Amino acid sequence: MIPAVRGTRDVVPGEVERWQHLEQVAHDVCRRYGYREVRTPVIEREELFAKGTGESTDIVQKEMYAFTDKGGERVTLRPEATPSVVRAFVQHALEQALTEAKLYAIGPMFRYERPQKGRYRQFHQLDVEAFGVEAPALDAEVIEMAAHLVAELGIADAELVINTVGCPECRPAFSRALLDALGDRVAELCGDCRRRARTNPLRIFDCKQPADQPVIDGLPHTVDYLCPPCSEHFAAVREALEAFGVEYRVSHRLVRGLDYYRRTTFEILGRALGAQDALLGGGRYDGLVRQLGGPDRAGIGFAAGLERLVLAMPPDAAVAAPPDAYVVAIGEEARQPAQVLARDLRHAGLCTLVDYDARSPRSQMKRAGKAQAGQVLILGADELAGGRVSLKDMNTGEQEAVPRGDVVDRLRRMQKDCVAS
Ligand code: HAM
């Protein structure tokens, strides 16, 4: 047996129903908030992420599945969707084509990280992006939408955390304040943090090393260094969230691991998840669209990790529906008519199982029971001679003879009643 690659996983029947439910809810929530789906390639030019995600990020520095293709081009499996969605938005001038510049994408992402529960090398995101609106009303709407998605999935023990990381106007002063506050103590920090102090001091807040925490806890907070427009923006986002009745906590440590963020950042944490507890994360990225060659448009969005949402969903969120019918054939002459009956039921929209291997009637009945089929349709010599099918309701145990010509309609009606009740 050749097992799956480390950090990748199969989603097998039993679990896949939870994924299908999640995807259905995701499409529906996006539709209701005015987002249109976009499907972008899994493979992109490496420079898209070097420029978009940022050279100083762990993702670009350590985690990309980048390689030179046979034509000599540097390409990579996408580690996140935001730069791809921005690229598609610009490349297809979607701003002109759509009344609302709101896009979402669902698909696999690839990061060469150390696998653990909730962290994989191939994982899936629902990525939601909105362009062209600077008003804080959109920040609040996007955050509220993220919270609603989580609630729609029945995930109760989730916590929304928000912060602001300022803008290119006020961030230099904050970076200086961080370095001043660190002083010589920077030498006590881990290697990653010493590198961050040189390249992007804000990123020090990402550090998870226990030994570094006492120093990091004493560092200044972004909110105290915001320029007036950033400060007003953050206050307006908070006010709008309060008007929505969305509960949140402000964490000055929430700087997010990607370079493009400006102003609002947020995450929703799942308390039941363990160390990899971020169900989703996002923020505002005004400036990115232009940086990637597009017009000067604001942007904001988030991405949710589907594996983590599936883990956090309640155990009974979605189960496989049992088949509607099982066709039992008694004797050789009934085998072909049983296949035809199964075909007719399937064409009428009913999930139908049938035997192929001339099993005994007893064995077929057993399999119908094991599959939890709602109805068993029995075809034997008597039924064929009389132009009928014996219909056994597996819940009540009642059995009756139904004319062959009526049986498909009859089952369809039963199924409708069943769905309605
Ligand atoms: P991110 O925080 O890197 O942001 O990822 C978003 C979510 O993807 C995380 O909260 C987590 O649920 C999931 N995730 C990330 N890495 C892994 C992994 N290795 N295994 C499993 N799940 C993972 C972004 O990707 C940004 N593009 C979000 C964004 C969109 N910001 C603005 N627009």
XYZ file of C-alpha atoms and ligand atoms in Angstrom:
454
model
C 0.000 0.000 0.000
C 1.324 3.423 -0.914
C -0.022 5.794 1.735
C -1.097 9.423 1.204
C 1.637 12.073 1.387
C 2.365 13.367 4.920
C 0.144 16.320 5.786
C -2.512 15.397 3.225
C -5.685 13.478 3.955
C -8.535 11.631 2.335
C -12.063 12.613 3.205
C -13.928 9.325 3.241
C -17.659 8.508 3.290
C -18.954 9.214 6.778
C -16.906 12.397 6.977
C -17.554 13.651 3.453
C -21.191 14.383 4.339
C -19.931 16.949 6.854
C -17.858 18.563 4.083
C -20.812 18.628 1.720
C -22.978 20.247 4.391
C -20.250 22.794 5.140
C -19.803 23.636 1.455
C -23.536 24.028 0.998
C -23.762 26.405 3.972
C -20.698 28.313 2.690
C -22.196 28.803 -0.790
C -25.498 29.855 0.727
C -24.028 32.364 3.198
C -21.861 33.882 0.432
C -24.857 34.188 -1.878
C -26.926 35.919 0.793
C -24.194 38.507 1.431
C -23.826 39.282 -2.289
C -20.638 37.330 -3.133
C -20.074 35.591 -6.478
C -17.906 32.501 -6.804
C -14.594 32.567 -8.648
C -12.462 29.483 -9.393
C -8.782 30.127 -9.827
C -5.939 27.684 -10.593
C -4.149 25.796 -7.844
C -0.838 26.669 -9.500
C 0.350 30.268 -9.881
C 3.524 32.188 -10.602
C 5.728 32.257 -7.512
C 6.093 36.043 -7.681
C 2.350 36.500 -7.090
C 2.826 35.384 -3.483
C 6.271 36.926 -3.009
C 4.632 40.243 -3.907
C 1.172 39.564 -2.486
C 1.587 37.499 0.668
C 4.924 39.174 1.381
C 8.638 38.329 1.342
C 8.950 38.588 5.123
C 6.222 36.061 5.902
C 6.847 32.486 7.045
C 4.587 31.357 4.216
C 6.834 32.770 1.496
C 10.113 32.160 3.295
C 9.584 28.587 4.408
C 6.304 27.033 3.389
C 5.707 27.313 -0.339
C 5.588 24.329 -2.664
C 7.541 26.278 -5.291
C 9.479 24.766 -8.167
C 10.781 25.416 -11.644
C 8.495 23.811 -14.228
C 9.681 22.064 -17.375
C 9.514 25.343 -19.277
C 11.860 26.986 -16.774
C 9.162 29.081 -15.089
C 9.077 29.540 -11.316
C 5.643 28.411 -10.159
C 4.081 27.388 -6.851
C 1.065 25.613 -5.468
C -0.954 28.434 -3.912
C -0.428 28.795 -0.157
C -3.477 31.069 0.180
C -6.180 32.423 -2.113
C -6.129 36.196 -1.590
C -3.425 37.070 -4.175
C -5.070 34.701 -6.691
C -8.498 36.262 -6.215
C -6.979 39.739 -6.516
C -5.170 38.611 -9.673
C -8.394 37.270 -11.199
C -10.251 40.447 -10.194
C -7.639 42.554 -12.002
C -6.988 40.238 -14.968
C -10.674 39.983 -15.901
C -11.584 43.584 -14.972
C -14.347 42.121 -12.781
C -14.983 45.527 -11.290
C -16.687 46.488 -14.550
C -18.533 43.206 -14.896
C -20.035 43.040 -11.400
C -22.291 45.464 -9.553
C -20.734 44.412 -6.253
C -17.009 43.610 -6.290
C -17.465 40.701 -3.878
C -15.872 37.333 -4.677
C -15.418 34.019 -2.939
C -13.439 30.883 -3.703
C -13.320 27.401 -2.197
C -10.445 25.017 -2.735
C -7.188 23.428 -1.617
C -4.153 25.421 -0.435
C -0.644 24.101 0.186
C 1.832 25.017 2.913
C 4.849 23.002 3.928
C 4.136 23.210 7.664
C 4.664 20.678 10.450
C 1.460 18.616 10.382
C -0.594 18.277 13.551
C -4.287 18.209 14.490
C -5.972 20.949 12.453
C -2.786 21.738 10.514
C -2.081 20.063 7.203
C 0.115 20.583 4.166
C -2.841 20.407 1.840
C -5.838 22.078 3.437
C -8.929 23.824 2.157
C -10.180 27.342 2.522
C -13.335 29.251 1.924
C -11.872 32.583 0.869
C -14.054 35.692 0.858
C -12.878 39.006 -0.624
C -14.571 42.388 -1.183
C -12.997 45.228 -3.152
C -13.403 48.956 -3.576
C -15.024 49.965 -0.282
C -13.040 51.878 2.321
C -15.922 52.454 4.712
C -15.741 50.668 8.076
C -19.313 49.483 7.470
C -17.853 46.810 5.183
C -15.294 45.696 7.776
C -18.133 45.126 10.210
C -20.281 43.370 7.597
C -17.453 40.996 6.631
C -16.738 40.194 10.282
C -20.431 39.692 11.019
C -20.688 37.411 7.988
C -17.770 35.311 9.250
C -19.430 35.021 12.665
C -22.727 34.109 11.014
C -21.066 31.367 8.957
C -19.647 29.824 12.110
C -23.025 30.071 13.854
C -24.859 28.554 10.853
C -22.579 25.532 11.141
C -23.699 25.045 14.724
C -20.270 25.868 16.172
C -21.189 27.364 19.524
C -17.914 27.709 21.408
C -16.234 30.245 19.126
C -14.639 33.561 20.023
C -14.179 36.587 17.767
C -10.951 38.532 18.273
C -10.248 41.821 16.500
C -7.389 44.305 16.279
C -5.986 47.011 14.046
C -2.491 47.051 12.610
C -2.600 50.665 11.412
C -1.473 51.811 7.980
C 1.776 52.821 6.260
C 1.319 56.288 7.830
C 1.312 55.201 11.443
C 3.078 51.829 11.360
C 6.665 53.144 11.165
C 6.156 54.991 14.461
C 4.741 51.853 16.019
C 7.604 49.704 14.724
C 10.045 52.194 16.244
C 8.153 52.118 19.544
C 8.373 48.330 19.529
C 12.114 48.344 18.928
C 12.629 51.047 21.571
C 10.616 49.050 24.090
C 12.567 45.893 23.269
C 15.963 47.577 23.506
C 18.681 45.092 24.388
C 16.134 42.447 25.295
C 15.808 41.611 21.609
C 18.898 39.437 22.116
C 16.904 37.284 24.593
C 14.290 36.425 21.985
C 14.220 33.411 19.661
C 15.993 33.445 16.297
C 12.751 34.061 14.413
C 11.964 37.089 16.559
C 15.467 38.514 16.119
C 14.935 38.217 12.364
C 11.468 39.775 12.689
C 12.965 42.708 14.631
C 15.069 43.448 11.556
C 12.491 42.804 8.829
C 9.030 43.475 10.309
C 8.929 44.086 14.093
C 5.113 43.825 14.175
C 5.478 40.145 13.374
C 7.079 39.553 16.815
C 3.523 39.312 18.174
C 3.122 36.083 16.134
C 5.748 34.338 18.288
C 4.544 31.216 20.096
C 7.809 30.462 21.989
C 6.901 30.292 25.714
C 10.272 31.790 26.761
C 9.624 34.927 24.683
C 6.173 35.653 26.061
C 7.089 37.706 29.168
C 9.029 40.136 26.968
C 6.301 40.278 24.295
C 3.583 40.837 26.891
C 5.302 44.049 27.942
C 5.408 45.563 24.438
C 3.338 48.582 23.358
C -0.052 48.184 21.659
C -0.878 49.316 18.104
C -4.054 51.115 19.211
C -1.933 53.617 21.130
C 0.057 54.573 18.010
C -2.660 54.896 15.348
C -2.943 57.959 13.140
C -6.307 59.764 13.534
C -7.928 58.200 10.403
C -6.946 54.663 11.521
C -8.145 55.389 15.018
C -11.520 56.644 13.742
C -11.822 53.654 11.434
C -11.273 51.187 14.254
C -13.757 52.980 16.508
C -16.362 52.891 13.711
C -15.805 49.150 13.128
C -16.300 48.482 16.831
C -19.422 50.601 16.950
C -20.906 48.794 13.915
C -20.122 45.388 15.442
C -21.891 46.470 18.594
C -24.909 47.582 16.548
C -24.977 44.071 15.021
C -24.806 42.614 18.514
C -21.646 40.698 17.599
C -19.517 39.914 20.635
C -15.771 40.350 20.313
C -12.547 40.772 22.242
C -9.789 43.190 21.225
C -6.348 41.581 21.247
C -3.374 43.812 20.543
C -1.403 40.679 19.655
C -3.528 39.847 16.637
C -1.199 41.073 13.884
C -1.765 38.114 11.501
C 1.020 36.374 9.627
C 0.674 38.054 6.225
C 2.225 41.320 5.072
C -0.704 42.943 3.292
C -2.916 43.809 6.249
C -3.833 47.376 7.069
C -6.154 48.576 9.785
C -8.695 45.906 10.772
C -7.571 42.336 11.488
C -9.708 39.569 12.974
C -9.862 35.881 13.753
C -12.504 33.530 15.038
C -11.099 30.958 17.422
C -12.680 27.585 18.109
C -12.241 26.786 21.772
C -12.473 23.021 21.213
C -9.683 22.902 18.632
C -6.470 22.842 20.685
C -3.263 24.528 19.544
C -4.418 25.236 15.960
C -7.447 27.135 17.142
C -8.073 29.702 14.378
C -11.202 28.699 12.488
C -10.776 31.676 10.209
C -8.819 34.871 9.881
C -8.763 37.970 7.779
C -8.533 41.700 7.585
C -8.344 44.766 5.418
C -5.654 45.011 2.740
C -6.039 48.394 1.027
C -3.062 48.752 -1.313
C -2.737 45.097 -2.349
C -4.813 45.387 -5.525
C -2.571 48.181 -6.728
C 0.555 46.382 -5.654
C -0.498 43.465 -7.830
C -0.918 45.680 -10.881
C -4.575 46.657 -10.545
C -6.356 49.935 -9.892
C -6.034 51.567 -6.478
C -8.851 49.741 -4.727
C -9.414 48.904 -1.115
C -9.869 45.275 -0.116
C -10.998 43.241 2.839
C -11.716 39.575 3.386
C -11.123 36.440 5.334
C -10.388 32.783 4.823
C -11.813 29.922 6.851
C -10.025 26.593 7.211
C -12.525 23.941 6.152
C -10.751 21.094 7.997
C -11.005 23.124 11.199
C -14.657 23.988 10.657
C -15.403 20.308 10.054
C -13.579 19.421 13.295
C -15.528 22.046 15.241
C -18.953 21.242 13.819
C -21.241 19.300 16.177
C -21.057 15.494 15.788
C -24.584 15.261 14.383
C -24.196 18.143 11.895
C -24.599 15.922 8.849
C -24.993 12.220 8.266
C -25.348 10.200 5.079
C -28.975 9.750 4.030
C -29.924 6.065 3.775
C -31.151 4.796 0.387
C -34.822 5.287 -0.438
C -35.245 1.826 -1.877
C -33.666 -1.591 -2.250
C -34.847 -3.852 -5.063
C -34.809 -7.555 -4.159
C -34.891 -10.025 -7.056
C -36.100 -13.558 -6.395
C -34.949 -16.055 -9.004
C -33.068 -15.690 -12.257
C -36.046 -14.410 -14.294
C -36.468 -11.427 -11.934
C -32.881 -10.203 -12.185
C -33.135 -8.104 -15.322
C -36.574 -6.655 -14.415
C -35.093 -5.716 -11.011
C -32.278 -3.782 -12.723
C -34.858 -1.987 -14.903
C -36.989 -1.132 -11.868
C -33.913 0.231 -10.055
C -33.073 2.327 -13.143
C -36.634 3.738 -13.248
C -36.517 4.665 -9.553
C -33.115 6.327 -9.985
C -34.352 8.324 -12.961
C -37.251 9.454 -10.766
C -34.777 10.827 -8.204
C -34.745 8.012 -5.674
C -31.538 6.583 -4.246
C -31.897 2.894 -5.049
C -29.731 -0.154 -4.413
C -30.052 -3.480 -6.185
C -28.338 -6.857 -6.111
C -26.010 -7.938 -8.946
C -24.717 -11.266 -7.707
C -27.797 -13.511 -7.530
C -27.703 -13.495 -3.734
C -30.439 -15.384 -1.909
C -33.590 -13.366 -1.098
C -32.690 -13.645 2.592
C -29.251 -12.231 1.994
C -30.684 -9.380 -0.107
C -33.198 -8.543 2.647
C -30.359 -8.489 5.146
C -28.371 -6.087 2.992
C -31.426 -3.840 2.586
C -31.752 -3.766 6.373
C -28.064 -3.024 6.857
C -28.268 -0.169 4.354
C -31.336 1.138 6.239
C -33.302 1.369 3.006
C -36.729 2.931 3.554
C -38.591 0.602 1.208
C -37.849 -2.848 -0.151
C -39.315 -3.713 -3.536
C -39.605 -7.435 -4.129
C -39.797 -8.944 -7.598
C -40.301 -12.700 -7.956
C -42.145 -15.085 -10.254
C -45.563 -14.217 -8.714
C -45.008 -10.481 -8.988
C -43.805 -10.752 -12.580
C -46.793 -12.890 -13.541
C -49.226 -10.439 -11.921
C -47.515 -7.280 -13.215
C -46.929 -6.161 -9.643
C -44.191 -5.388 -7.164
C -44.344 -6.261 -3.471
C -43.558 -3.146 -1.490
C -42.330 -3.546 2.052
C -42.098 -0.521 4.297
C -39.036 -1.206 6.435
C -40.188 1.105 9.232
C -43.679 -0.360 9.733
C -42.942 -3.838 8.352
C -46.162 -3.620 6.279
C -46.161 -5.226 2.877
C -48.527 -4.696 -0.049
C -48.714 -5.459 -3.780
C -48.528 -2.411 -6.044
C -49.029 -2.463 -9.836
C -45.662 -2.171 -11.601
C -46.903 0.895 -13.490
C -47.704 2.761 -10.249
C -44.687 1.873 -8.170
C -42.337 4.705 -9.210
C -44.975 7.397 -8.580
C -45.932 5.785 -5.321
C -42.368 5.847 -4.029
C -41.816 9.363 -5.240
C -44.871 10.524 -3.306
C -43.744 8.658 -0.194
C -40.327 10.281 -0.448
C -41.893 13.755 -0.797
C -44.060 13.186 2.284
C -41.014 11.975 4.142
C -38.957 15.085 3.225
C -41.886 17.362 4.123
C -42.486 15.868 7.587
P -4.513 32.560 7.184
O -4.709 33.027 8.602
O -3.147 32.224 6.764
O -5.119 33.697 6.269
O -5.440 31.300 6.931
C -6.825 31.360 7.141
C -7.319 30.090 7.787
O -6.905 28.959 7.022
C -6.753 29.827 9.169
O -7.483 30.532 10.153
C -6.958 28.323 9.291
O -8.305 28.050 9.646
C -6.720 27.858 7.878
N -5.352 27.324 7.739
C -4.221 28.020 7.512
N -3.161 27.186 7.430
C -3.640 25.941 7.610
C -3.059 24.634 7.634
N -1.747 24.432 7.432
N -3.863 23.571 7.874
C -5.192 23.750 8.063
N -5.796 24.942 8.035
C -5.039 26.026 7.824
C -5.148 33.639 4.905
O -4.892 32.668 4.257
C -5.622 34.922 4.255
N -5.593 34.757 2.819
C -7.013 35.276 4.767
C -7.553 36.522 4.131
C -8.422 36.591 3.088
N -7.268 37.763 4.494
C -7.907 38.608 3.713
N -8.595 37.907 2.856
